[in-house]
Amino acid sequence: MSLSRTRSRTLAAIGFLAATGLFLTACGPEDSAEAGASSSPSGASDSPSASAPAGSPAASGGADASEPPAGLDGTFSGTLTFLAPGKLLVGERAFWVAEDTVIQGAGICGDPETAEAENCTADQLDDTAKAGNTKAEVSIEKGIATKVFAAEGGGGDSSEAPAGSDGTFSGKLTFLAPGKLLVGERAFWVAEDTEITGGDICGDPETAEAEKCTADDLDAAAEAGNLTVEVTIKKGIAGRVTQK
């Protein structure tokens, strides 16, 4: 009788151990990993975010350059082109406008009847450049404009000769200011010893071999328009101007 009880207890113990083993097998490593994942915070991710912070170059498509454009220093003449607020082109030369940039000229602000307009603002300069077709003279140092001047329909105020290549240039003559002109897109200043000849500049318009003309004659011919000339330029100063 006691032996039967012992055998019954032994069989019961074996059955319990077998059942426990089957339960542990059912709860494998995968079930443990799923349980761990379900316990993590909702929406969390182990990988870094793929989106760039707001305002970064990646998010905005690139950062706006804060350094002024490289290039030659000097005085440049040409048509103003708007790039961005305070960032413009004069001809092909880019420049930035600073707080202390002197901006003047009736082509930008003030009374269009006089070139001696009051000081203009950077916003007025931007608006003028956006409108287009305004020629100006810009003195540039390390990419920053120290002075911008635009007479009505033209430019020219600085005593410093415009930078550019030396040589002989041919093209339409354009008036900027007294003694300061364009031949094609090349600006030049007229000196006291500049040789100026041409029948449509002074003298008999029937002949190109007229007497020597004055700087005032040349200015008047340039203002009248439709005059083609050949100009020999050295360091921005015309040595000779001849009607073509």
PDB file of C-alpha atoms in Angstrom:
ATOM      1  CA  MET A   1       0.000   0.000   0.000  1.00  0.00           C
ATOM      2  CA  SER A   2       2.845   2.439   0.871  1.00  0.00           C
ATOM      3  CA  LEU A   3       4.667   1.434  -2.294  1.00  0.00           C
ATOM      4  CA  SER A   4       1.672   2.420  -4.417  1.00  0.00           C
ATOM      5  CA  ARG A   5       1.553   5.876  -2.822  1.00  0.00           C
ATOM      6  CA  THR A   6       5.272   6.391  -3.485  1.00  0.00           C
ATOM      7  CA  ARG A   7       4.830   5.350  -7.141  1.00  0.00           C
ATOM      8  CA  SER A   8       1.837   7.726  -7.512  1.00  0.00           C
ATOM      9  CA  ARG A   9       3.836  10.641  -6.124  1.00  0.00           C
ATOM     10  CA  THR A  10       6.749   9.883  -8.414  1.00  0.00           C
ATOM     11  CA  LEU A  11       4.524   9.764 -11.513  1.00  0.00           C
ATOM     12  CA  ALA A  12       2.862  13.027 -10.497  1.00  0.00           C
ATOM     13  CA  ALA A  13       6.269  14.743 -10.139  1.00  0.00           C
ATOM     14  CA  ILE A  14       7.417  13.473 -13.530  1.00  0.00           C
ATOM     15  CA  GLY A  15       4.191  14.785 -15.108  1.00  0.00           C
ATOM     16  CA  PHE A  16       4.689  18.256 -13.567  1.00  0.00           C
ATOM     17  CA  LEU A  17       8.276  18.489 -14.790  1.00  0.00           C
ATOM     18  CA  ALA A  18       7.246  17.462 -18.313  1.00  0.00           C
ATOM     19  CA  ALA A  19       4.505  20.097 -18.412  1.00  0.00           C
ATOM     20  CA  THR A  20       6.951  22.779 -17.206  1.00  0.00           C
ATOM     21  CA  GLY A  21       9.429  21.868 -19.972  1.00  0.00           C
ATOM     22  CA  LEU A  22       6.764  22.177 -22.661  1.00  0.00           C
ATOM     23  CA  PHE A  23       5.806  25.672 -21.391  1.00  0.00           C
ATOM     24  CA  LEU A  24       9.413  26.909 -21.440  1.00  0.00           C
ATOM     25  CA  THR A  25       9.871  25.577 -24.990  1.00  0.00           C
ATOM     26  CA  ALA A  26       6.812  27.497 -26.187  1.00  0.00           C
ATOM     27  CA  CYS A  27       8.255  30.785 -24.822  1.00  0.00           C
ATOM     28  CA  GLY A  28      11.415  30.921 -27.025  1.00  0.00           C
ATOM     29  CA  PRO A  29      13.923  33.799 -27.718  1.00  0.00           C
ATOM     30  CA  GLU A  30      11.679  35.298 -30.411  1.00  0.00           C
ATOM     31  CA  ASP A  31       8.797  35.609 -27.978  1.00  0.00           C
ATOM     32  CA  SER A  32      11.160  37.274 -25.483  1.00  0.00           C
ATOM     33  CA  ALA A  33      12.350  39.808 -28.133  1.00  0.00           C
ATOM     34  CA  GLU A  34       8.763  40.640 -29.096  1.00  0.00           C
ATOM     35  CA  ALA A  35       7.916  41.134 -25.492  1.00  0.00           C
ATOM     36  CA  GLY A  36      10.913  43.477 -25.086  1.00  0.00           C
ATOM     37  CA  ALA A  37       9.940  45.475 -28.197  1.00  0.00           C
ATOM     38  CA  SER A  38       6.362  45.882 -27.033  1.00  0.00           C
ATOM     39  CA  SER A  39       7.621  47.347 -23.779  1.00  0.00           C
ATOM     40  CA  SER A  40       9.589  50.153 -25.516  1.00  0.00           C
ATOM     41  CA  PRO A  41       8.040  53.712 -25.721  1.00  0.00           C
ATOM     42  CA  SER A  42       5.530  54.223 -28.525  1.00  0.00           C
ATOM     43  CA  GLY A  43       7.021  55.840 -31.733  1.00  0.00           C
ATOM     44  CA  ALA A  44      10.649  55.417 -30.605  1.00  0.00           C
ATOM     45  CA  SER A  45      13.256  54.519 -33.230  1.00  0.00           C
ATOM     46  CA  ASP A  46      16.749  53.090 -32.847  1.00  0.00           C
ATOM     47  CA  SER A  47      17.979  54.771 -36.103  1.00  0.00           C
ATOM     48  CA  PRO A  48      18.911  58.513 -36.355  1.00  0.00           C
ATOM     49  CA  SER A  49      16.355  60.858 -37.909  1.00  0.00           C
ATOM     50  CA  ALA A  50      16.755  61.261 -41.680  1.00  0.00           C
ATOM     51  CA  SER A  51      15.306  64.777 -41.764  1.00  0.00           C
ATOM     52  CA  ALA A  52      17.610  67.823 -41.498  1.00  0.00           C
ATOM     53  CA  PRO A  53      16.949  70.431 -38.808  1.00  0.00           C
ATOM     54  CA  ALA A  54      14.849  73.377 -39.924  1.00  0.00           C
ATOM     55  CA  GLY A  55      17.006  76.181 -41.280  1.00  0.00           C
ATOM     56  CA  SER A  56      19.983  73.980 -42.090  1.00  0.00           C
ATOM     57  CA  PRO A  57      21.475  74.009 -45.618  1.00  0.00           C
ATOM     58  CA  ALA A  58      20.004  70.587 -46.282  1.00  0.00           C
ATOM     59  CA  ALA A  59      16.525  71.710 -45.298  1.00  0.00           C
ATOM     60  CA  SER A  60      16.622  75.059 -47.082  1.00  0.00           C
ATOM     61  CA  GLY A  61      18.419  73.913 -50.226  1.00  0.00           C
ATOM     62  CA  GLY A  62      21.681  75.713 -49.413  1.00  0.00           C
ATOM     63  CA  ALA A  63      22.989  78.521 -47.256  1.00  0.00           C
ATOM     64  CA  ASP A  64      23.095  82.111 -48.502  1.00  0.00           C
ATOM     65  CA  ALA A  65      26.678  83.300 -48.915  1.00  0.00           C
ATOM     66  CA  SER A  66      27.663  85.893 -46.333  1.00  0.00           C
ATOM     67  CA  GLU A  67      31.080  86.695 -47.829  1.00  0.00           C
ATOM     68  CA  PRO A  68      31.243  89.405 -50.504  1.00  0.00           C
ATOM     69  CA  PRO A  69      32.131  88.239 -54.013  1.00  0.00           C
ATOM     70  CA  ALA A  70      35.794  88.053 -54.962  1.00  0.00           C
ATOM     71  CA  GLY A  71      37.127  90.103 -57.849  1.00  0.00           C
ATOM     72  CA  LEU A  72      39.106  93.174 -58.799  1.00  0.00           C
ATOM     73  CA  ASP A  73      38.849  96.344 -56.749  1.00  0.00           C
ATOM     74  CA  GLY A  74      38.162  99.566 -58.602  1.00  0.00           C
ATOM     75  CA  THR A  75      35.398 101.602 -60.165  1.00  0.00           C
ATOM     76  CA  PHE A  76      33.051  99.791 -62.537  1.00  0.00           C
ATOM     77  CA  SER A  77      30.339 101.125 -64.831  1.00  0.00           C
ATOM     78  CA  GLY A  78      27.461  99.251 -66.374  1.00  0.00           C
ATOM     79  CA  THR A  79      23.828  98.249 -66.014  1.00  0.00           C
ATOM     80  CA  LEU A  80      22.604  97.400 -62.508  1.00  0.00           C
ATOM     81  CA  THR A  81      21.169  93.908 -62.048  1.00  0.00           C
ATOM     82  CA  PHE A  82      19.353  92.712 -58.916  1.00  0.00           C
ATOM     83  CA  LEU A  83      20.550  89.418 -57.386  1.00  0.00           C
ATOM     84  CA  ALA A  84      19.146  89.535 -53.839  1.00  0.00           C
ATOM     85  CA  PRO A  85      18.515  92.288 -51.271  1.00  0.00           C
ATOM     86  CA  GLY A  86      21.767  94.227 -50.966  1.00  0.00           C
ATOM     87  CA  LYS A  87      23.478  92.022 -53.575  1.00  0.00           C
ATOM     88  CA  LEU A  88      23.773  93.346 -57.110  1.00  0.00           C
ATOM     89  CA  LEU A  89      25.712  93.329 -60.354  1.00  0.00           C
ATOM     90  CA  VAL A  90      27.197  96.311 -62.153  1.00  0.00           C
ATOM     91  CA  GLY A  91      27.851  95.006 -65.630  1.00  0.00           C
ATOM     92  CA  GLU A  92      29.363  91.577 -64.868  1.00  0.00           C
ATOM     93  CA  ARG A  93      30.914  92.538 -61.497  1.00  0.00           C
ATOM     94  CA  ALA A  94      28.999  91.423 -58.413  1.00  0.00           C
ATOM     95  CA  PHE A  95      29.027  93.532 -55.258  1.00  0.00           C
ATOM     96  CA  TRP A  96      27.366  93.724 -51.864  1.00  0.00           C
ATOM     97  CA  VAL A  97      25.935  96.907 -50.304  1.00  0.00           C
ATOM     98  CA  ALA A  98      27.048  97.818 -46.779  1.00  0.00           C
ATOM     99  CA  GLU A  99      25.463 100.078 -44.167  1.00  0.00           C
ATOM    100  CA  ASP A 100      27.983 102.831 -44.945  1.00  0.00           C
ATOM    101  CA  THR A 101      27.767 102.560 -48.754  1.00  0.00           C
ATOM    102  CA  VAL A 102      27.158 106.020 -50.233  1.00  0.00           C
ATOM    103  CA  ILE A 103      24.275 105.752 -52.722  1.00  0.00           C
ATOM    104  CA  GLN A 104      23.436 108.786 -54.833  1.00  0.00           C
ATOM    105  CA  GLY A 105      22.002 109.782 -58.174  1.00  0.00           C
ATOM    106  CA  ALA A 106      18.723 110.872 -59.678  1.00  0.00           C
ATOM    107  CA  GLY A 107      18.563 107.519 -61.421  1.00  0.00           C
ATOM    108  CA  ILE A 108      18.026 105.965 -57.970  1.00  0.00           C
ATOM    109  CA  CYS A 109      16.184 108.578 -55.921  1.00  0.00           C
ATOM    110  CA  GLY A 110      15.478 112.292 -55.689  1.00  0.00           C
ATOM    111  CA  ASP A 111      14.780 114.780 -58.424  1.00  0.00           C
ATOM    112  CA  PRO A 112      15.286 113.203 -61.867  1.00  0.00           C
ATOM    113  CA  GLU A 113      16.015 116.681 -63.267  1.00  0.00           C
ATOM    114  CA  THR A 114      19.357 116.761 -61.478  1.00  0.00           C
ATOM    115  CA  ALA A 115      22.136 114.226 -61.026  1.00  0.00           C
ATOM    116  CA  GLU A 116      23.001 115.707 -57.631  1.00  0.00           C
ATOM    117  CA  ALA A 117      20.274 113.815 -55.748  1.00  0.00           C
ATOM    118  CA  GLU A 118      20.244 113.290 -52.001  1.00  0.00           C
ATOM    119  CA  ASN A 119      21.628 110.138 -50.432  1.00  0.00           C
ATOM    120  CA  CYS A 120      19.512 107.100 -51.319  1.00  0.00           C
ATOM    121  CA  THR A 121      18.771 103.956 -49.338  1.00  0.00           C
ATOM    122  CA  ALA A 122      19.777 100.365 -50.053  1.00  0.00           C
ATOM    123  CA  ASP A 123      16.100  99.520 -50.616  1.00  0.00           C
ATOM    124  CA  GLN A 124      15.834 102.242 -53.258  1.00  0.00           C
ATOM    125  CA  LEU A 125      18.939 100.854 -54.942  1.00  0.00           C
ATOM    126  CA  ASP A 126      17.400  97.361 -54.941  1.00  0.00           C
ATOM    127  CA  ASP A 127      14.192  98.699 -56.499  1.00  0.00           C
ATOM    128  CA  THR A 128      16.167 100.525 -59.178  1.00  0.00           C
ATOM    129  CA  ALA A 129      18.133  97.393 -60.026  1.00  0.00           C
ATOM    130  CA  LYS A 130      14.911  95.338 -60.201  1.00  0.00           C
ATOM    131  CA  ALA A 131      13.396  97.843 -62.616  1.00  0.00           C
ATOM    132  CA  GLY A 132      16.412  97.415 -64.914  1.00  0.00           C
ATOM    133  CA  ASN A 133      17.951  99.628 -67.597  1.00  0.00           C
ATOM    134  CA  THR A 134      19.799 101.835 -65.101  1.00  0.00           C
ATOM    135  CA  LYS A 135      23.493 102.405 -65.646  1.00  0.00           C
ATOM    136  CA  ALA A 136      25.568 103.196 -62.600  1.00  0.00           C
ATOM    137  CA  GLU A 137      29.115 103.700 -61.521  1.00  0.00           C
ATOM    138  CA  VAL A 138      30.175 101.627 -58.515  1.00  0.00           C
ATOM    139  CA  SER A 139      33.399 101.890 -56.526  1.00  0.00           C
ATOM    140  CA  ILE A 140      34.151  98.444 -55.090  1.00  0.00           C
ATOM    141  CA  GLU A 141      36.629  97.399 -52.426  1.00  0.00           C
ATOM    142  CA  LYS A 142      36.924  93.721 -51.463  1.00  0.00           C
ATOM    143  CA  GLY A 143      33.523  93.008 -52.975  1.00  0.00           C
ATOM    144  CA  ILE A 144      31.773  95.795 -51.016  1.00  0.00           C
ATOM    145  CA  ALA A 145      30.491  98.946 -52.691  1.00  0.00           C
ATOM    146  CA  THR A 146      31.867 102.105 -51.110  1.00  0.00           C
ATOM    147  CA  LYS A 147      29.880 104.331 -53.479  1.00  0.00           C
ATOM    148  CA  VAL A 148      27.112 103.861 -56.041  1.00  0.00           C
ATOM    149  CA  PHE A 149      26.169 106.692 -58.363  1.00  0.00           C
ATOM    150  CA  ALA A 150      23.563 106.722 -61.120  1.00  0.00           C
ATOM    151  CA  ALA A 151      22.650 109.864 -63.009  1.00  0.00           C
ATOM    152  CA  GLU A 152      19.269 109.806 -64.713  1.00  0.00           C
ATOM    153  CA  GLY A 153      19.707 107.258 -67.481  1.00  0.00           C
ATOM    154  CA  GLY A 154      23.402 106.855 -66.805  1.00  0.00           C
ATOM    155  CA  GLY A 155      26.101 107.157 -64.184  1.00  0.00           C
ATOM    156  CA  GLY A 156      29.507 108.616 -63.517  1.00  0.00           C
ATOM    157  CA  ASP A 157      30.678 110.623 -60.576  1.00  0.00           C
ATOM    158  CA  SER A 158      33.869 109.177 -59.163  1.00  0.00           C
ATOM    159  CA  SER A 159      37.227 110.751 -59.893  1.00  0.00           C
ATOM    160  CA  GLU A 160      38.806 107.305 -60.022  1.00  0.00           C
ATOM    161  CA  ALA A 161      39.089 105.926 -63.553  1.00  0.00           C
ATOM    162  CA  PRO A 162      37.087 102.751 -64.208  1.00  0.00           C
ATOM    163  CA  ALA A 163      38.917  99.420 -64.077  1.00  0.00           C
ATOM    164  CA  GLY A 164      39.115  97.196 -67.129  1.00  0.00           C
ATOM    165  CA  SER A 165      41.336  96.021 -69.941  1.00  0.00           C
ATOM    166  CA  ASP A 166      43.553  98.418 -71.851  1.00  0.00           C
ATOM    167  CA  GLY A 167      43.258  98.519 -75.626  1.00  0.00           C
ATOM    168  CA  THR A 168      41.252  99.962 -78.493  1.00  0.00           C
ATOM    169  CA  PHE A 169      37.470  99.574 -78.331  1.00  0.00           C
ATOM    170  CA  SER A 170      34.804 100.336 -80.904  1.00  0.00           C
ATOM    171  CA  GLY A 171      31.086 100.750 -80.332  1.00  0.00           C
ATOM    172  CA  LYS A 172      28.237 103.105 -79.601  1.00  0.00           C
ATOM    173  CA  LEU A 173      29.117 106.126 -77.469  1.00  0.00           C
ATOM    174  CA  THR A 174      26.986 106.536 -74.316  1.00  0.00           C
ATOM    175  CA  PHE A 175      26.981 109.524 -71.970  1.00  0.00           C
ATOM    176  CA  LEU A 176      27.378 108.842 -68.237  1.00  0.00           C
ATOM    177  CA  ALA A 177      28.427 112.209 -66.844  1.00  0.00           C
ATOM    178  CA  PRO A 178      30.604 115.086 -68.019  1.00  0.00           C
ATOM    179  CA  GLY A 179      33.891 113.614 -69.216  1.00  0.00           C
ATOM    180  CA  LYS A 180      32.750 110.076 -68.346  1.00  0.00           C
ATOM    181  CA  LEU A 181      31.428 107.876 -71.125  1.00  0.00           C
ATOM    182  CA  LEU A 182      30.917 104.363 -72.409  1.00  0.00           C
ATOM    183  CA  VAL A 183      32.128 102.894 -75.684  1.00  0.00           C
ATOM    184  CA  GLY A 184      30.027  99.758 -76.054  1.00  0.00           C
ATOM    185  CA  GLU A 185      30.131  98.372 -72.500  1.00  0.00           C
ATOM    186  CA  ARG A 186      33.598  99.751 -71.657  1.00  0.00           C
ATOM    187  CA  ALA A 187      33.614 102.850 -69.463  1.00  0.00           C
ATOM    188  CA  PHE A 188      36.307 105.497 -69.858  1.00  0.00           C
ATOM    189  CA  TRP A 189      37.151 108.969 -68.652  1.00  0.00           C
ATOM    190  CA  VAL A 190      38.284 111.847 -70.854  1.00  0.00           C
ATOM    191  CA  ALA A 191      41.490 113.655 -69.888  1.00  0.00           C
ATOM    192  CA  GLU A 192      42.756 117.114 -70.805  1.00  0.00           C
ATOM    193  CA  ASP A 193      45.167 115.604 -73.341  1.00  0.00           C
ATOM    194  CA  THR A 194      42.678 113.163 -74.921  1.00  0.00           C
ATOM    195  CA  GLU A 195      42.692 113.583 -78.709  1.00  0.00           C
ATOM    196  CA  ILE A 196      39.111 113.831 -80.008  1.00  0.00           C
ATOM    197  CA  THR A 197      38.306 114.006 -83.725  1.00  0.00           C
ATOM    198  CA  GLY A 198      35.250 113.423 -85.891  1.00  0.00           C
ATOM    199  CA  GLY A 199      32.911 115.415 -88.095  1.00  0.00           C
ATOM    200  CA  ASP A 200      29.846 114.359 -86.077  1.00  0.00           C
ATOM    201  CA  ILE A 201      31.590 115.386 -82.864  1.00  0.00           C
ATOM    202  CA  CYS A 202      32.603 118.850 -84.031  1.00  0.00           C
ATOM    203  CA  GLY A 203      33.228 120.693 -87.269  1.00  0.00           C
ATOM    204  CA  ASP A 204      31.806 119.592 -90.592  1.00  0.00           C
ATOM    205  CA  PRO A 205      29.618 116.451 -90.313  1.00  0.00           C
ATOM    206  CA  GLU A 206      30.342 115.704 -93.977  1.00  0.00           C
ATOM    207  CA  THR A 207      33.856 114.620 -93.109  1.00  0.00           C
ATOM    208  CA  ALA A 208      35.309 112.461 -90.372  1.00  0.00           C
ATOM    209  CA  GLU A 209      38.640 114.290 -90.568  1.00  0.00           C
ATOM    210  CA  ALA A 210      37.425 117.301 -88.623  1.00  0.00           C
ATOM    211  CA  GLU A 211      39.541 119.521 -86.423  1.00  0.00           C
ATOM    212  CA  LYS A 212      40.306 118.493 -82.883  1.00  0.00           C
ATOM    213  CA  CYS A 213      37.198 118.560 -80.705  1.00  0.00           C
ATOM    214  CA  THR A 214      36.754 119.347 -77.023  1.00  0.00           C
ATOM    215  CA  ALA A 215      35.529 117.178 -74.182  1.00  0.00           C
ATOM    216  CA  ASP A 216      32.311 119.224 -74.154  1.00  0.00           C
ATOM    217  CA  ASP A 217      31.844 118.469 -77.854  1.00  0.00           C
ATOM    218  CA  LEU A 218      32.262 114.779 -77.110  1.00  0.00           C
ATOM    219  CA  ASP A 219      29.775 114.898 -74.227  1.00  0.00           C
ATOM    220  CA  ALA A 220      27.203 116.620 -76.432  1.00  0.00           C
ATOM    221  CA  ALA A 221      27.674 114.036 -79.191  1.00  0.00           C
ATOM    222  CA  ALA A 222      27.293 111.214 -76.682  1.00  0.00           C
ATOM    223  CA  GLU A 223      24.090 112.722 -75.264  1.00  0.00           C
ATOM    224  CA  ALA A 224      22.682 113.066 -78.767  1.00  0.00           C
ATOM    225  CA  GLY A 225      23.216 109.320 -79.250  1.00  0.00           C
ATOM    226  CA  ASN A 226      23.730 107.081 -82.293  1.00  0.00           C
ATOM    227  CA  LEU A 227      27.432 107.889 -82.599  1.00  0.00           C
ATOM    228  CA  THR A 228      29.945 105.075 -83.156  1.00  0.00           C
ATOM    229  CA  VAL A 229      33.518 105.742 -82.122  1.00  0.00           C
ATOM    230  CA  GLU A 230      36.859 104.049 -81.672  1.00  0.00           C
ATOM    231  CA  VAL A 231      38.544 104.721 -78.325  1.00  0.00           C
ATOM    232  CA  THR A 232      42.077 103.876 -77.248  1.00  0.00           C
ATOM    233  CA  ILE A 233      42.017 103.353 -73.472  1.00  0.00           C
ATOM    234  CA  LYS A 234      44.835 102.998 -70.961  1.00  0.00           C
ATOM    235  CA  LYS A 235      44.093 102.555 -67.255  1.00  0.00           C
ATOM    236  CA  GLY A 236      40.541 103.771 -67.809  1.00  0.00           C
ATOM    237  CA  ILE A 237      41.585 107.008 -69.539  1.00  0.00           C
ATOM    238  CA  ALA A 238      40.987 107.678 -73.225  1.00  0.00           C
ATOM    239  CA  GLY A 239      44.123 108.582 -75.141  1.00  0.00           C
ATOM    240  CA  ARG A 240      42.259 109.054 -78.403  1.00  0.00           C
ATOM    241  CA  VAL A 241      38.598 109.131 -79.486  1.00  0.00           C
ATOM    242  CA  THR A 242      37.839 108.953 -83.201  1.00  0.00           C
ATOM    243  CA  GLN A 243      34.514 108.885 -84.925  1.00  0.00           C
ATOM    244  CA  LYS A 244      34.006 105.718 -86.983  1.00  0.00           C
TER     245      LYS A 244
END
